[in-house]
Short mmCIF file of C-alpha atoms in Angstrom, two decimals:
data_model
loop_
_atom_site.label_atom_id
_atom_site.label_comp_id
_atom_site.label_asym_id
_atom_site.label_seq_id
_atom_site.Cartn_x
_atom_site.Cartn_y
_atom_site.Cartn_z
CA MET A 1 0.00 0.00 0.00
CA PRO A 2 1.29 3.49 -0.79
CA ASP A 3 2.10 5.83 2.07
CA ALA A 4 0.19 8.67 0.38
CA SER A 5 -1.82 9.17 -2.78
CA TYR A 6 -2.29 12.18 -5.07
CA ASP A 7 -3.69 12.93 -8.47
CA VAL A 8 -0.39 14.63 -9.31
CA VAL A 9 3.05 14.62 -7.74
CA ILE A 10 5.63 17.18 -8.79
CA ILE A 11 9.31 16.54 -8.29
CA GLY A 12 11.01 19.73 -7.17
CA SER A 13 9.64 23.08 -6.04
CA GLY A 14 11.43 25.34 -8.48
CA HIS A 15 9.28 28.20 -9.70
CA ASN A 16 8.15 26.17 -12.72
CA GLY A 17 7.07 23.25 -10.56
CA LEU A 18 5.15 25.62 -8.30
CA CYS A 19 3.44 27.13 -11.33
CA THR A 20 2.31 23.73 -12.62
CA ALA A 21 1.15 22.76 -9.14
CA ALA A 22 -0.91 25.90 -8.60
CA TYR A 23 -2.79 25.61 -11.89
CA LEU A 24 -3.48 21.88 -11.51
CA ALA A 25 -4.76 22.42 -7.98
CA ARG A 26 -7.01 25.21 -9.21
CA SER A 27 -8.30 22.74 -11.81
CA GLY A 28 -9.51 20.50 -9.01
CA LEU A 29 -6.69 17.96 -8.66
CA LYS A 30 -5.00 16.83 -5.47
CA VAL A 31 -1.36 17.92 -5.90
CA GLY A 32 1.75 17.15 -3.87
CA VAL A 33 5.13 18.83 -4.41
CA PHE A 34 8.22 17.05 -3.09
CA GLU A 35 11.36 19.13 -2.57
CA ARG A 36 14.76 17.83 -1.47
CA ARG A 37 15.76 21.12 0.21
CA HIS A 38 14.16 23.06 3.04
CA GLU A 39 13.29 25.98 0.73
CA GLU A 40 11.28 26.39 -2.45
CA ALA A 41 11.79 28.19 -5.76
CA GLY A 42 15.19 26.90 -6.93
CA GLY A 43 17.09 29.71 -8.66
CA VAL A 44 14.87 32.38 -7.08
CA HIS A 45 17.36 32.37 -4.27
CA THR A 46 18.33 35.09 -1.74
CA GLU A 47 20.67 34.68 1.24
CA GLU A 48 22.72 36.69 3.73
CA ALA A 49 25.74 35.51 1.79
CA THR A 50 28.36 37.97 3.05
CA VAL A 51 27.50 39.15 6.58
CA PRO A 52 24.20 39.23 8.51
CA GLY A 53 21.81 41.93 7.39
CA PHE A 54 23.01 42.04 3.77
CA TRP A 55 20.71 40.15 1.42
CA HIS A 56 22.12 38.91 -1.88
CA ASN A 57 20.43 37.23 -4.82
CA LEU A 58 22.65 34.25 -5.54
CA HIS A 59 21.16 33.26 -8.87
CA ALA A 60 18.20 35.01 -10.52
CA GLN A 61 18.66 38.77 -10.35
CA TYR A 62 15.94 40.48 -12.35
CA MET A 63 12.36 39.65 -13.30
CA GLU A 64 11.98 40.47 -16.99
CA PHE A 65 8.69 38.62 -17.56
CA ILE A 66 6.51 40.19 -14.86
CA ASP A 67 4.30 42.09 -17.31
CA TYR A 68 3.50 38.84 -19.14
CA MET A 69 3.72 36.03 -16.56
CA PRO A 70 0.29 34.36 -16.16
CA PHE A 71 1.24 32.84 -12.79
CA TYR A 72 1.98 36.29 -11.36
CA HIS A 73 -1.34 37.80 -12.43
CA ASP A 74 -3.75 34.84 -12.30
CA PHE A 75 -2.84 34.08 -8.70
CA ASP A 76 -2.38 37.70 -7.61
CA LEU A 77 1.11 37.09 -6.27
CA PRO A 78 1.35 40.64 -4.86
CA SER A 79 -1.38 39.64 -2.39
CA PHE A 80 1.06 36.98 -1.12
CA GLY A 81 3.92 39.45 -0.65
CA ALA A 82 5.49 39.79 -4.09
CA ARG A 83 6.40 43.41 -4.81
CA MET A 84 8.19 44.76 -7.86
CA ILE A 85 10.02 47.98 -8.70
CA LYS A 86 10.92 48.90 -12.28
CA PRO A 87 13.79 51.41 -12.26
CA GLU A 88 13.71 53.93 -15.11
CA ALA A 89 17.39 53.55 -16.02
CA GLN A 90 17.48 49.88 -16.94
CA VAL A 91 20.70 48.85 -18.69
CA GLY A 92 23.89 50.90 -18.60
CA ILE A 93 27.55 50.57 -19.47
CA THR A 94 30.24 52.72 -17.90
CA PHE A 95 33.83 53.33 -19.00
CA ALA A 96 37.14 53.59 -17.19
CA ASP A 97 38.36 56.47 -19.34
CA GLY A 98 35.49 58.67 -18.13
CA ARG A 99 33.50 58.64 -21.35
CA PRO A 100 29.78 59.32 -20.91
CA PRO A 101 27.81 56.22 -20.02
CA LEU A 102 25.37 54.64 -22.40
CA ILE A 103 21.98 53.97 -20.77
CA ILE A 104 18.91 52.19 -22.09
CA TYR A 105 15.72 53.22 -20.30
CA THR A 106 12.30 51.61 -20.11
CA PRO A 107 10.39 51.63 -23.44
CA GLU A 108 8.20 54.50 -22.23
CA LEU A 109 11.28 56.73 -21.92
CA GLU A 110 12.54 56.34 -25.47
CA ASP A 111 13.55 60.02 -25.66
CA LYS A 112 16.04 59.48 -22.83
CA THR A 113 17.33 56.31 -24.49
CA TYR A 114 17.72 58.23 -27.74
CA ALA A 115 19.68 61.02 -26.07
CA SER A 116 22.03 58.59 -24.34
CA ILE A 117 22.80 56.52 -27.44
CA ALA A 118 23.02 59.64 -29.64
CA ARG A 119 26.03 60.84 -27.63
CA PHE A 120 27.89 58.21 -29.61
CA SER A 121 25.79 57.80 -32.77
CA LYS A 122 22.54 59.42 -33.89
CA HIS A 123 22.19 56.61 -36.42
CA ASP A 124 22.31 54.02 -33.65
CA ALA A 125 19.83 55.94 -31.53
CA GLU A 126 17.32 56.14 -34.38
CA VAL A 127 17.71 52.49 -35.40
CA PHE A 128 17.52 51.15 -31.84
CA ASN A 129 14.38 53.10 -30.95
CA GLU A 130 12.68 52.24 -34.24
CA ILE A 131 13.34 48.51 -33.86
CA ARG A 132 12.33 48.45 -30.21
CA ARG A 133 9.13 50.35 -31.00
CA LYS A 134 8.15 47.73 -33.59
CA VAL A 135 9.06 44.83 -31.31
CA MET A 136 7.09 46.24 -28.38
CA ALA A 137 4.06 46.65 -30.65
CA SER A 138 4.14 42.86 -31.07
CA ASP A 139 5.07 41.98 -27.50
CA GLN A 140 1.86 40.01 -26.87
CA TYR A 141 2.70 37.68 -29.75
CA LEU A 142 6.21 37.20 -28.40
CA ALA A 143 4.72 36.40 -25.01
CA ALA A 144 2.26 34.00 -26.62
CA LEU A 145 5.14 32.23 -28.32
CA LEU A 146 6.82 31.81 -24.95
CA TYR A 147 3.67 30.75 -23.08
CA THR A 148 2.38 28.27 -25.68
CA PRO A 149 3.66 24.67 -25.67
CA ALA A 150 6.01 23.89 -28.53
CA PRO A 151 4.32 21.61 -31.09
CA ASP A 152 5.18 17.94 -30.57
CA GLU A 153 6.15 16.36 -33.89
CA SER A 154 5.77 12.88 -32.36
CA ARG A 155 2.03 13.62 -32.29
CA GLY A 156 1.96 15.04 -35.81
CA GLU A 157 1.72 18.64 -34.60
CA THR A 158 3.06 21.31 -36.94
CA ALA A 159 4.62 24.68 -36.25
CA SER A 160 2.52 26.96 -34.10
CA PRO A 161 0.48 29.64 -35.92
CA ILE A 162 2.01 32.09 -33.47
CA ALA A 163 5.38 31.39 -35.09
CA GLY A 164 3.94 32.99 -38.22
CA LYS A 165 3.45 36.21 -36.28
CA LEU A 166 7.12 36.14 -35.34
CA PHE A 167 8.00 35.75 -39.02
CA GLU A 168 5.79 38.74 -39.86
CA LEU A 169 7.56 40.75 -37.16
CA TRP A 170 10.93 39.72 -38.54
CA LEU A 171 10.01 40.98 -42.00
CA GLY A 172 8.51 44.11 -40.47
CA LEU A 173 11.85 44.90 -38.89
CA GLY A 174 13.32 45.07 -42.39
CA PHE A 175 15.11 41.72 -42.36
CA LYS A 176 15.08 39.09 -45.08
CA PRO A 177 13.82 35.59 -44.20
CA GLY A 178 17.25 33.98 -44.39
CA GLU A 179 18.73 36.56 -42.06
CA MET A 180 17.02 34.88 -39.11
CA GLN A 181 19.96 32.47 -39.16
CA LYS A 182 22.41 35.29 -38.52
CA SER A 183 23.96 35.32 -35.07
CA PRO A 184 23.09 38.10 -32.62
CA LYS A 185 26.66 39.41 -32.98
CA VAL A 186 26.37 39.70 -36.74
CA LEU A 187 23.01 41.43 -36.50
CA ILE A 188 24.21 43.87 -33.84
CA ASP A 189 27.32 44.70 -35.86
CA GLU A 190 25.32 45.25 -39.05
CA LEU A 191 22.71 47.43 -37.38
CA PHE A 192 24.82 49.57 -35.06
CA GLU A 193 28.09 51.42 -35.57
CA SER A 194 29.19 52.55 -32.10
CA THR A 195 31.35 50.28 -29.99
CA GLU A 196 29.58 51.53 -26.87
CA LEU A 197 26.13 50.33 -27.94
CA ARG A 198 27.50 47.13 -29.42
CA ALA A 199 29.23 46.34 -26.12
CA ALA A 200 26.05 46.94 -24.10
CA LEU A 201 23.93 44.82 -26.43
CA TYR A 202 26.51 42.02 -26.58
CA ARG A 203 26.43 41.79 -22.81
CA GLN A 204 22.62 41.99 -22.68
CA CYS A 205 22.46 39.11 -25.14
CA ILE A 206 24.85 37.06 -23.00
CA GLU A 207 22.89 37.81 -19.81
CA TRP A 208 19.77 36.28 -21.29
CA GLY A 209 21.61 33.10 -22.29
CA SER A 210 21.58 33.70 -26.05
CA ASN A 211 24.78 32.55 -27.71
CA LEU A 212 26.30 35.74 -29.06
CA HIS A 213 28.30 34.00 -31.77
CA SER A 214 26.23 30.97 -32.80
CA GLY A 215 22.69 31.87 -31.75
CA ASN A 216 20.07 33.08 -34.20
CA GLY A 217 17.86 36.03 -34.95
CA LEU A 218 15.26 35.02 -32.41
CA GLY A 219 17.81 35.44 -29.63
CA PHE A 220 18.48 38.92 -30.94
CA VAL A 221 14.78 39.89 -30.94
CA LEU A 222 14.02 38.37 -27.53
CA SER A 223 17.04 39.26 -25.45
CA VAL A 224 18.53 42.30 -27.14
CA ILE A 225 15.41 44.19 -28.14
CA TRP A 226 12.26 42.94 -26.38
CA LEU A 227 13.54 42.26 -22.87
CA CYS A 228 16.22 44.94 -22.75
CA GLY A 229 14.49 47.51 -20.57
CA MET A 230 11.82 45.24 -19.09
CA HIS A 231 13.68 44.36 -15.90
CA TYR A 232 11.90 44.45 -12.54
CA MET A 233 13.53 44.24 -9.13
CA SER A 234 11.92 42.00 -6.51
CA VAL A 235 11.58 43.90 -3.23
CA GLY A 236 13.18 41.96 -0.38
CA GLY A 237 15.19 39.86 -2.83
CA THR A 238 14.13 37.47 -5.57
CA HIS A 239 13.21 34.81 -3.02
CA THR A 240 10.30 36.98 -1.92
CA LEU A 241 8.73 36.10 -5.26
CA GLY A 242 9.43 32.43 -4.57
CA HIS A 243 7.72 32.65 -1.20
CA ALA A 244 4.70 34.28 -2.86
CA MET A 245 4.52 31.46 -5.39
CA ALA A 246 4.64 28.85 -2.62
CA SER A 247 1.97 30.73 -0.66
CA ALA A 248 -0.27 30.78 -3.73
CA CYS A 249 0.14 27.01 -4.01
CA LEU A 250 -0.79 26.53 -0.36
CA HIS A 251 -3.81 28.77 -0.87
CA GLU A 252 -4.97 26.48 -3.70
CA GLY A 253 -4.56 23.39 -1.52
CA VAL A 254 -1.21 22.11 -2.78
CA ASP A 255 0.64 19.87 -0.33
CA LEU A 256 4.25 21.15 -0.14
CA ARG A 257 6.70 18.60 1.28
CA TYR A 258 10.18 19.94 2.07
CA ASN A 259 13.25 17.86 2.98
CA SER A 260 11.72 15.08 0.89
CA PRO A 261 14.26 14.02 -1.74
CA VAL A 262 12.91 11.72 -4.45
CA THR A 263 15.06 8.68 -5.27
CA SER A 264 13.01 7.08 -8.05
CA ILE A 265 9.96 7.37 -10.27
CA THR A 266 7.86 4.24 -10.00
CA THR A 267 6.33 2.69 -13.11
CA GLU A 268 4.13 -0.23 -14.07
CA ASN A 269 3.63 -1.53 -17.61
CA GLY A 270 5.27 1.58 -19.08
CA ARG A 271 3.21 4.03 -17.07
CA ALA A 272 4.34 6.33 -14.24
CA THR A 273 2.61 5.38 -11.00
CA GLY A 274 4.29 7.66 -8.46
CA ILE A 275 7.58 8.29 -6.68
CA ARG A 276 9.72 6.77 -3.95
CA LEU A 277 11.34 9.03 -1.35
CA LYS A 278 14.77 8.70 0.22
CA ASP A 279 13.20 7.63 3.51
CA GLY A 280 11.55 4.68 1.75
CA ARG A 281 8.00 6.01 1.51
CA ASP A 282 6.05 5.27 -1.66
CA ILE A 283 3.83 8.04 -3.01
CA GLU A 284 1.15 7.04 -5.49
CA ALA A 285 -0.01 9.34 -8.30
CA LYS A 286 -1.85 9.22 -11.60
CA ILE A 287 0.45 11.93 -13.00
CA VAL A 288 4.11 12.66 -12.27
CA ALA A 289 5.67 15.96 -13.40
CA SER A 290 9.39 16.59 -12.98
CA ASN A 291 10.83 20.04 -12.40
CA ALA A 292 14.28 18.44 -12.32
CA ASP A 293 16.68 18.44 -15.26
CA PRO A 294 16.56 15.57 -17.81
CA ARG A 295 19.74 13.91 -16.53
CA THR A 296 18.35 13.71 -13.01
CA THR A 297 14.85 12.77 -14.15
CA PHE A 298 15.75 10.00 -16.55
CA MET A 299 19.17 8.68 -15.58
CA GLU A 300 18.83 8.91 -11.80
CA LEU A 301 15.10 8.66 -11.09
CA MET A 302 14.03 6.40 -13.96
CA GLY A 303 17.26 4.50 -14.57
CA TRP A 304 18.91 3.56 -17.86
CA ASP A 305 17.23 0.15 -18.13
CA ARG A 306 13.74 1.69 -18.20
CA LEU A 307 14.50 4.26 -20.89
CA SER A 308 13.43 4.04 -24.52
CA ALA A 309 15.92 4.07 -27.37
CA PHE A 310 14.73 7.59 -28.18
CA ARG A 311 15.41 8.81 -24.66
CA LYS A 312 18.85 7.20 -24.53
CA GLU A 313 19.80 8.91 -27.78
CA ARG A 314 18.39 12.22 -26.55
CA LEU A 315 20.38 12.00 -23.31
CA ALA A 316 23.56 11.01 -25.14
CA ASN A 317 23.32 14.22 -27.14
CA TRP A 318 22.14 16.40 -24.28
CA ARG A 319 24.28 19.48 -23.73
CA PHE A 320 24.66 21.50 -20.55
CA GLY A 321 26.01 25.02 -21.03
CA PRO A 322 28.10 26.81 -21.93
CA GLU A 323 25.73 29.73 -22.56
CA HIS A 324 23.84 29.58 -19.27
CA VAL A 325 26.61 29.11 -16.70
CA LEU A 326 27.02 31.83 -14.08
CA GLY A 327 29.19 32.92 -11.22
CA THR A 328 27.59 35.29 -8.72
CA PRO A 329 29.75 37.82 -6.83
CA SER A 330 28.21 39.43 -3.75
CA PHE A 331 29.64 42.50 -2.02
CA ALA A 332 28.51 44.15 1.22
CA LEU A 333 29.36 47.85 0.81
CA HIS A 334 29.57 50.98 2.88
CA ALA A 335 28.61 53.13 -0.14
CA PRO A 336 27.33 52.39 -3.65
CA PRO A 337 29.61 52.84 -6.68
CA ASP A 338 30.18 56.39 -7.89
CA TYR A 339 31.24 56.04 -11.51
CA LYS A 340 33.55 58.35 -13.45
CA SER A 341 30.94 58.42 -16.20
CA ALA A 342 28.45 60.00 -13.78
CA GLN A 343 30.08 63.39 -14.38
CA HIS A 344 28.33 63.29 -17.77
CA ASP A 345 25.11 61.59 -16.68
CA PRO A 346 24.39 60.87 -13.00
CA ASP A 347 21.72 58.33 -13.98
CA ILE A 348 24.48 55.74 -14.36
CA ASN A 349 24.80 55.75 -10.57
CA ARG A 350 21.13 54.73 -10.34
CA CYS A 351 21.02 52.31 -13.22
CA PHE A 352 19.42 48.98 -12.31
CA TYR A 353 21.87 46.86 -14.32
CA THR A 354 25.33 48.29 -14.91
CA ILE A 355 28.01 46.68 -17.07
CA VAL A 356 31.52 47.11 -15.67
CA GLY A 357 34.87 46.07 -17.08
CA PHE A 358 34.63 46.49 -20.84
CA GLU A 359 35.88 49.41 -22.94
CA ASN A 360 34.59 48.17 -26.30
CA HIS A 361 32.55 45.42 -27.94
CA ASP A 362 35.57 43.30 -28.85
CA GLU A 363 36.41 42.88 -25.17
CA VAL A 364 32.91 41.56 -24.45
CA SER A 365 33.18 39.14 -27.36
CA GLU A 366 36.55 37.82 -26.23
CA TYR A 367 35.33 37.52 -22.64
CA ILE A 368 32.45 35.22 -23.50
CA LEU A 369 34.48 33.17 -25.99
CA GLN A 370 36.91 32.39 -23.18
CA ALA A 371 34.06 31.24 -20.91
CA TYR A 372 32.43 29.20 -23.68
CA GLY A 373 35.84 27.66 -24.36
CA GLY A 374 36.22 26.29 -20.85
CA ARG A 375 38.45 29.04 -19.45
CA ILE A 376 37.96 31.54 -16.67
CA PRO A 377 37.79 34.92 -18.48
CA GLU A 378 41.01 36.90 -18.08
CA THR A 379 39.10 40.17 -17.70
CA PRO A 380 36.72 39.84 -14.73
CA GLY A 381 34.02 42.04 -16.24
CA ALA A 382 30.54 41.78 -14.74
CA GLY A 383 26.95 42.81 -14.89
CA THR A 384 26.13 44.43 -11.54
CA TRP A 385 23.05 45.26 -9.48
CA VAL A 386 22.89 47.42 -6.33
CA ASN A 387 19.29 46.80 -5.32
CA THR A 388 19.59 48.80 -2.10
CA LEU A 389 19.45 51.98 -4.20
CA TRP A 390 15.68 51.28 -4.41
CA ASP A 391 15.10 48.78 -1.62
CA PRO A 392 16.97 49.65 1.59
CA SER A 393 15.56 46.55 3.30
CA GLN A 394 18.27 44.47 1.62
CA ALA A 395 21.05 45.95 3.81
CA PRO A 396 21.49 47.62 7.22
CA PRO A 397 20.65 51.36 7.34
CA GLY A 398 22.98 53.41 5.18
CA LYS A 399 24.75 50.36 3.71
CA HIS A 400 24.43 48.65 0.35
CA ALA A 401 24.32 45.13 -1.07
CA MET A 402 25.70 44.42 -4.53
CA ASN A 403 24.97 41.36 -6.65
CA GLY A 404 26.58 40.52 -9.97
CA TRP A 405 27.01 37.98 -12.72
CA PHE A 406 30.21 36.63 -14.16
CA PHE A 407 30.01 34.08 -16.95
CA PHE A 408 32.13 31.02 -16.29
CA PRO A 409 32.88 27.63 -17.86
CA ASN A 410 30.82 24.56 -17.00
CA ALA A 411 31.34 23.27 -13.47
CA SER A 412 33.19 20.17 -14.73
CA CYS A 413 35.76 22.25 -16.64
CA LEU A 414 37.61 22.90 -13.38
CA SER A 415 38.44 20.64 -10.46
CA PRO A 416 36.95 21.41 -7.03
CA GLN A 417 40.39 22.68 -6.00
CA GLU A 418 40.53 25.01 -9.00
CA TRP A 419 37.08 26.36 -8.17
CA ASP A 420 38.35 26.99 -4.63
CA GLU A 421 41.08 29.16 -6.14
CA VAL A 422 38.54 31.05 -8.26
CA ARG A 423 36.41 31.70 -5.18
CA ALA A 424 39.45 32.97 -3.31
CA SER A 425 40.79 35.32 -5.99
CA TYR A 426 38.30 36.35 -8.67
CA ASN A 427 36.30 38.84 -6.61
CA SER A 428 39.55 40.56 -5.67
CA ARG A 429 40.51 40.77 -9.34
CA PHE A 430 37.11 42.24 -10.12
CA LEU A 431 37.49 44.84 -7.35
CA ASP A 432 40.85 45.88 -8.82
CA LEU A 433 39.05 46.43 -12.12
CA TRP A 434 35.95 48.03 -10.60
CA VAL A 435 37.91 50.83 -8.93
CA ARG A 436 39.11 51.98 -12.36
CA TYR A 437 35.47 52.71 -13.22
CA ALA A 438 34.26 53.87 -9.80
CA PRO A 439 37.15 55.39 -7.79
CA ASN A 440 35.29 54.95 -4.49
CA MET A 441 35.23 51.17 -4.94
CA THR A 442 38.35 50.65 -2.86
CA ARG A 443 38.89 47.76 -0.48
CA GLU A 444 38.02 50.12 2.37
CA ASN A 445 34.51 50.42 0.92
CA VAL A 446 33.99 46.65 1.05
CA ILE A 447 32.71 45.13 4.29
CA ALA A 448 32.71 41.55 3.01
CA ASP A 449 32.34 39.61 -0.22
CA LYS A 450 31.61 36.12 -1.49
CA LEU A 451 31.66 34.35 -4.85
CA TYR A 452 29.17 31.64 -5.79
CA VAL A 453 30.56 29.49 -8.64
CA PRO A 454 28.93 26.98 -11.05
CA LEU A 455 29.94 24.07 -8.82
CA ASP A 456 27.99 25.66 -5.95
CA ILE A 457 24.97 26.14 -8.20
CA GLU A 458 25.12 22.50 -9.27
CA LYS A 459 25.28 21.21 -5.71
CA LYS A 460 22.90 23.60 -3.99
CA ILE A 461 20.21 24.36 -6.54
CA GLY A 462 20.53 21.14 -8.53
CA MET A 463 21.43 22.65 -11.91
CA PRO A 464 23.95 20.32 -13.60
CA GLU A 465 27.13 22.11 -14.66
CA GLY A 466 25.60 25.30 -13.23
CA ASP A 467 23.38 25.59 -16.33
CA PHE A 468 20.31 27.65 -15.45
CA SER A 469 18.35 26.25 -18.41
CA HIS A 470 18.87 22.56 -17.48
CA GLY A 471 20.62 22.02 -20.81
CA ARG A 472 19.15 21.23 -24.20
CA PRO A 473 19.47 18.74 -27.07
CA GLY A 474 20.93 21.36 -29.40
CA ALA A 475 19.96 24.61 -31.05
CA PHE A 476 16.23 25.12 -31.42
CA VAL A 477 13.74 27.87 -32.10
CA LEU A 478 10.59 28.50 -30.07
CA GLY A 479 7.54 27.44 -32.06
CA VAL A 480 9.42 24.88 -34.17
CA PRO A 481 8.22 21.26 -33.64
CA ARG A 482 10.22 19.03 -31.31
CA SER A 483 9.57 15.62 -29.81
CA HIS A 484 8.60 14.83 -26.23
CA VAL A 485 9.19 18.27 -24.76
CA TYR A 486 6.55 18.27 -22.01
CA ARG A 487 5.13 14.79 -22.55
CA THR A 488 7.52 11.87 -22.33
CA GLU A 489 7.30 8.43 -23.88
CA THR A 490 6.43 7.10 -20.40
CA GLU A 491 2.69 7.54 -20.06
CA GLY A 492 1.77 9.82 -17.19
CA LEU A 493 5.27 11.32 -16.86
CA TYR A 494 5.76 14.96 -17.83
CA MET A 495 8.56 17.51 -17.75
CA CYS A 496 7.77 20.94 -16.31
CA GLY A 497 11.25 22.42 -15.74
CA ALA A 498 13.55 24.78 -17.63
CA SER A 499 14.73 22.12 -20.10
CA ALA A 500 11.27 22.12 -21.67
CA GLY A 501 10.85 25.82 -22.28
CA GLY A 502 13.92 27.83 -21.38
CA GLY A 503 15.54 29.45 -18.37
CA GLY A 504 14.81 32.73 -16.69
CA ILE A 505 12.04 33.43 -14.21
CA SER A 506 9.20 33.27 -16.73
CA SER A 507 7.34 30.22 -15.34
CA ALA A 508 6.65 29.43 -19.02
CA PRO A 509 7.77 25.78 -18.79
CA GLY A 510 5.52 25.24 -15.77
CA TYR A 511 2.58 27.02 -17.40
CA ASN A 512 2.98 25.11 -20.66
CA ALA A 513 3.30 21.78 -18.82
CA PHE A 514 -0.01 22.53 -17.10
CA LYS A 515 -1.64 23.19 -20.48
CA VAL A 516 -0.35 19.89 -21.88
CA ILE A 517 -1.48 17.91 -18.83
CA ALA A 518 -4.88 19.61 -18.96
CA GLU A 519 -5.28 18.72 -22.63
CA ASP A 520 -4.33 15.08 -22.02
CA HIS A 521 -6.63 14.63 -19.04
CA GLY A 522 -9.66 16.64 -20.10
CA LEU A 523 -9.26 19.40 -17.53
CA PRO A 524 -10.98 22.77 -17.99
CA LYS A 525 -9.00 25.14 -20.21
CA ILE A 526 -8.85 27.82 -17.57
CA TRP A 527 -6.11 29.66 -19.46
CA GLN A 528 -8.56 30.72 -22.16
CA ARG A 529 -9.44 34.34 -21.41
CA GLU A 530 -10.75 37.28 -23.37
CA ASP A 531 -7.99 39.57 -22.14
CA ARG A 532 -5.03 37.31 -23.04
CA ILE A 533 -4.11 35.30 -26.13
CA TYR A 534 -2.08 32.74 -24.17
#
């Protein structure tokens, strides 16, 4: 006899798993979520990483999908404590030689964006604003592409009609059909002439996980144009959003079980029947959805002997990284950075996301090629956030907490001892670089610091190689048919994590998994609304 029984069990309480759980519970099913750690929400992760009182986001930093995320709005996450701030100055790059900064503002402030870019090139300012204006006019179709399950060619499904809207947008931007295969780098270089804007857009592309050199035009539209300037800050740290998601699940009747690691998925006659926990308990379920990565789900929880030939081939070709592998520096500060570039435009000192360490676009390109190539980048450039400029609750009174992102090689590229050396030295190297851009960023201004490397991310959050997208079988385009993305060849077993629909705090994989499960099991299509096309 099973120790407990549910309609649905979900493995892992990452934000995607919580999203799937909340919608299925609202649809009337009995749902249990089983989490190996004592906290929920995976990469939505905030800790007092340096010294007590300073709160640092150790993985996800900004919430770029808040305006579109169904989970956020359908479950009224602000009523459960989620609060967002959208700073006006969104993306900025500063320079050690004291040049003016380049700042991209929210779409509503396109005049300010124009003025900032025009310091370097009026051509670039006009082209950037024109393209962004056209993209934002189609943002609901881009969101629909993200929040609609990819067609499953194993079921004879063809490309989504929404993909046709993307093609129309592409042509409307003045591109030829074949140019969609151009890399983001090539497109940026062809469109823009100033090294300052190119550098900022290169880094923005990298931040979103689009491969600068071998990605495609979709990565350019999504990360460089659409989402550049759509960043929200989560008040209290990103984990506040995770807590709100968990609270919404509890409100819907979801059973959240922490400190409950799953050791296997049970099956009978090719159908998933539940899970077994580390403590030996058997949990019965009609439906099993995994928020874990494919390697964990299939190789560890299912086991090689129970996998189909298709799945074995898929796993053999599965690739983790290198595009989505982060290192997170955290600094507790007496005072926020005061950049040389602020003498020209003080908004750089209150820019939500500030790029530090690069003087031109070639340096950004070389930086990421080194990381993709399995090397620690020689120049410790970073994207930085000082959230206490807007939310003083993240540090003691009068002090500041900085978070950042480095891009690093996969966790397995270095030995544990080599990662120890990176932890011990790389923040110091960054500080030596940072002071060239902000003269007040001396060691005396630093109270404490810590570096979180891909090996830490793999062990703590459960992201193999430190890959925040759980890997992928190869290059793909949203809307193009693929096999067994949310459904698996094991009846009753579904995937609801980042591997199915991309990284970032969108909850799209979880939302799309819910849609697929609802379709398969005849649940009400509660996502169909007059005010939303997805």
